[in-house]
Tab-separated table of C-alpha atoms in Angstrom:
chain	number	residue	atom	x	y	z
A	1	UNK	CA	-72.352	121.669	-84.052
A	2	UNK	CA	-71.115	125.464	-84.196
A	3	UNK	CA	-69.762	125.113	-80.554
A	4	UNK	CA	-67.597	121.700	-81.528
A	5	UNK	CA	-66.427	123.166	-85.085
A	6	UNK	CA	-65.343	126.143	-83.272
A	7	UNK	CA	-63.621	124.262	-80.907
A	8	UNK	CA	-62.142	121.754	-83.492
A	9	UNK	CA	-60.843	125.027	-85.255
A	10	UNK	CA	-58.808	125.863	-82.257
A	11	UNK	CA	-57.284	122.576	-81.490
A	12	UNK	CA	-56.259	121.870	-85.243
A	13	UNK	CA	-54.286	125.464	-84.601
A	14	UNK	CA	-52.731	124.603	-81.812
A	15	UNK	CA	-51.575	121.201	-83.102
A	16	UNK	CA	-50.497	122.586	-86.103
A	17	UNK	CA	-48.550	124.811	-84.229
A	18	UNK	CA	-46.468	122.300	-82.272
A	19	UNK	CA	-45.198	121.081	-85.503
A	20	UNK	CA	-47.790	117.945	-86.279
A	21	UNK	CA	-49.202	117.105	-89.231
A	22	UNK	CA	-52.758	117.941	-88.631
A	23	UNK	CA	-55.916	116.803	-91.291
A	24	UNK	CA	-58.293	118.809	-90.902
A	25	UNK	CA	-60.373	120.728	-93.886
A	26	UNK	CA	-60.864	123.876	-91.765
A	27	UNK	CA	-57.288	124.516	-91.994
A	28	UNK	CA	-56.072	126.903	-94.354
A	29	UNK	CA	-52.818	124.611	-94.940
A	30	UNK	CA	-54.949	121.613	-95.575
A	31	UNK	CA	-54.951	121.096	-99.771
A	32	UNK	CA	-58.783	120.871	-100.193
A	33	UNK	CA	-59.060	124.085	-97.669
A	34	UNK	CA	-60.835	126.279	-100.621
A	35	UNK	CA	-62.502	123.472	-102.206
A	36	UNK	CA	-64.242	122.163	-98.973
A	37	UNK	CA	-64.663	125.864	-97.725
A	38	UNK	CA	-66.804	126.703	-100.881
A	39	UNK	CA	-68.775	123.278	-100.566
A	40	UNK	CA	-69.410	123.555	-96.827
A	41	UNK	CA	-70.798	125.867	-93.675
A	42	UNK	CA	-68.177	124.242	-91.873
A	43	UNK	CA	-65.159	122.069	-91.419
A	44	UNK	CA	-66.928	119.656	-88.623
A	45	UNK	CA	-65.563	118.492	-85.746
A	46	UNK	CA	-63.201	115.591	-86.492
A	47	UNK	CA	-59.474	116.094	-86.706
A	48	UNK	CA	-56.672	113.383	-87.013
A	49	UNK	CA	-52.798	114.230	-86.677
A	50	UNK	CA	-49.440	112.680	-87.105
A	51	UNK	CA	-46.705	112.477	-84.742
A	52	UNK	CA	-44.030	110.545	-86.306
A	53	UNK	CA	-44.196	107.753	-83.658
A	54	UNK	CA	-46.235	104.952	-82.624
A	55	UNK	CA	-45.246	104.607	-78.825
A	56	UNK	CA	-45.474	108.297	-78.665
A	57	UNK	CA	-48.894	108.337	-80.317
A	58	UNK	CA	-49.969	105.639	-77.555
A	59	UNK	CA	-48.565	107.986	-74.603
A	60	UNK	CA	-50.689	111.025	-76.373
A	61	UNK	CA	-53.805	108.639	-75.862
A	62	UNK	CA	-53.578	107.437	-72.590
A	63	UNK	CA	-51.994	110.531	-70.936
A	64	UNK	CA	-55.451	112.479	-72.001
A	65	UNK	CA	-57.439	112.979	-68.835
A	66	UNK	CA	-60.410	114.999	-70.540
A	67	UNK	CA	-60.755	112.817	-74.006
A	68	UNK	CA	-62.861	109.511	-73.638
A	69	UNK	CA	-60.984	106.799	-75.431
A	70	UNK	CA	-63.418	105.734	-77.772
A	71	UNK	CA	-63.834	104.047	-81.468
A	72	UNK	CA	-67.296	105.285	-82.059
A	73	UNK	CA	-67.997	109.709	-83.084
A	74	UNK	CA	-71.169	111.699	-82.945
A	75	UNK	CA	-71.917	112.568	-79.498
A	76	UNK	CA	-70.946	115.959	-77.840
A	77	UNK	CA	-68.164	115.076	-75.556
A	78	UNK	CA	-64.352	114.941	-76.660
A	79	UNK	CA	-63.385	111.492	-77.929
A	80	UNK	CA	-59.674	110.526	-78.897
A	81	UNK	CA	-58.967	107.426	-80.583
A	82	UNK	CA	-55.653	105.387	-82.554
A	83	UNK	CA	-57.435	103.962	-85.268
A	84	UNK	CA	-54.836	101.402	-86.220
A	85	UNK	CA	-54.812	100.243	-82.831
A	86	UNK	CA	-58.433	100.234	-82.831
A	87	UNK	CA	-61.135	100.966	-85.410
A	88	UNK	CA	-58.677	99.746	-88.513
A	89	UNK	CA	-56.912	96.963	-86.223
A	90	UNK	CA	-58.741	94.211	-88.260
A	91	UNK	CA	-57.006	95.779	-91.470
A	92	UNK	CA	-53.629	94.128	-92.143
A	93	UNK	CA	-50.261	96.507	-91.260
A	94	UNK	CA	-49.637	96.573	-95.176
A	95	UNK	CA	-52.879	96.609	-96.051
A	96	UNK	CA	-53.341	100.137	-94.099
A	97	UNK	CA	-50.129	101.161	-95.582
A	98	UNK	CA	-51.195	100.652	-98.858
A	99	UNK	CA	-54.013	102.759	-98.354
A	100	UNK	CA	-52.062	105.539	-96.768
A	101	UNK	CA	-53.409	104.899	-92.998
A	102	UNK	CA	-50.351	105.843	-90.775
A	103	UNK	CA	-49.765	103.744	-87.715
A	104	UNK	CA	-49.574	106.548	-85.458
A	105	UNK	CA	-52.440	108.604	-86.562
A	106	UNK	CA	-54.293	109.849	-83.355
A	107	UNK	CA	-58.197	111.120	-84.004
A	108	UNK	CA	-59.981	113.260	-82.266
A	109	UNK	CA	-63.956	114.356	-82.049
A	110	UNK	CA	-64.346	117.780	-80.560
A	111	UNK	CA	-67.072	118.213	-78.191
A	112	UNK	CA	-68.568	121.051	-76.784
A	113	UNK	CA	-66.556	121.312	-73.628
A	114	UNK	CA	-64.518	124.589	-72.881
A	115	UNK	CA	-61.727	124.953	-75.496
A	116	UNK	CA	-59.491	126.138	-73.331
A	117	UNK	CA	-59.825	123.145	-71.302
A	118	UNK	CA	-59.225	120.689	-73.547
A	119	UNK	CA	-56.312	122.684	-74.722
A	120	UNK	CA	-54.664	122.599	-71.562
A	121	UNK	CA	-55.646	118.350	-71.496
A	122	UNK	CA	-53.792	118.056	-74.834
A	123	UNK	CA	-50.976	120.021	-73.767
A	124	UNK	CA	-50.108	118.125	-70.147
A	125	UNK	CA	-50.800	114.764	-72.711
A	126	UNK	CA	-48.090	115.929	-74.752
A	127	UNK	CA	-45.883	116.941	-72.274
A	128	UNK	CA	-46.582	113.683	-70.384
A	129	UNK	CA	-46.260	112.003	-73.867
A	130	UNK	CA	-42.481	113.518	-74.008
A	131	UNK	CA	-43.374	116.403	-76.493
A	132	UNK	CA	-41.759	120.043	-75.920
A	133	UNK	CA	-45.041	122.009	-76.211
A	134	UNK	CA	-44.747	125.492	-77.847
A	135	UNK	CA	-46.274	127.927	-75.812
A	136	UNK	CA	-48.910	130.295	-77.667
A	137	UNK	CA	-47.989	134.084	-77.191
């Protein structure tokens, strides 16, 4: 759990810093970051961000090479998922908007695999995607 929190750490960052909204408690912008901090050993390993666009979302997804497409968390590999397109499909549009799910919300369960690497998988997904990636100094 350590290796996938530390991981999940790094890829919140670097989300964050290509301008998405990122939701994840182990970020220090996240509102609850002090509150969950004092409650917790850890932020865990799930993530979800925004990216303003549905389609664009969708070409995130299916551009990642190293993330398994999956609806179902809790093993050790790197799992990405839409849940409005799958997990939450069964939930009616304005039903999910009601309750503040946004259409293009893309999830992700860190794994243990080298952060670097799944760095680099997110970035060419972005590109691929149509995003201008900010390189880290």
């Amino acid at each position: 759990m350590e290796k996938q929190q530390s991981n999940a750490i790094l890829i919140a960052d670097f989300l964050e810093a290509q301008g998405l909204k990122v939701h994840f408690p182990g970020l220090q912008s996240h509102p609850q970051y002090e509150l969950h901090k004092s409650l917790s050993s850890g932020p865990g390993a799930v993530l979800s961000f925004e990216t303003g666009d549905v389609g664009l979302s969708e070409r995130i997804v299916e551009s990642a090479k190293l993330w398994g497409i999956s609806v179902s968390f809790g093993c050790v590999n790197s799992l990405i998922s839409m849940p409005c397109k799958m997990s939450h499909a069964s939930i009616p549009a304005e039903v999910r908007k009601q309750r503040h799910l946004p259409e293009d919300l893309i999830r992700l369960c860190v794994g243990i695999e080298h952060p670097e690497d799944l760095i680099n998988d997110l970035t060419q997904a972005l590109e691929t995607a149509g995003v201008a990636v900010k390189k880290s100094n």
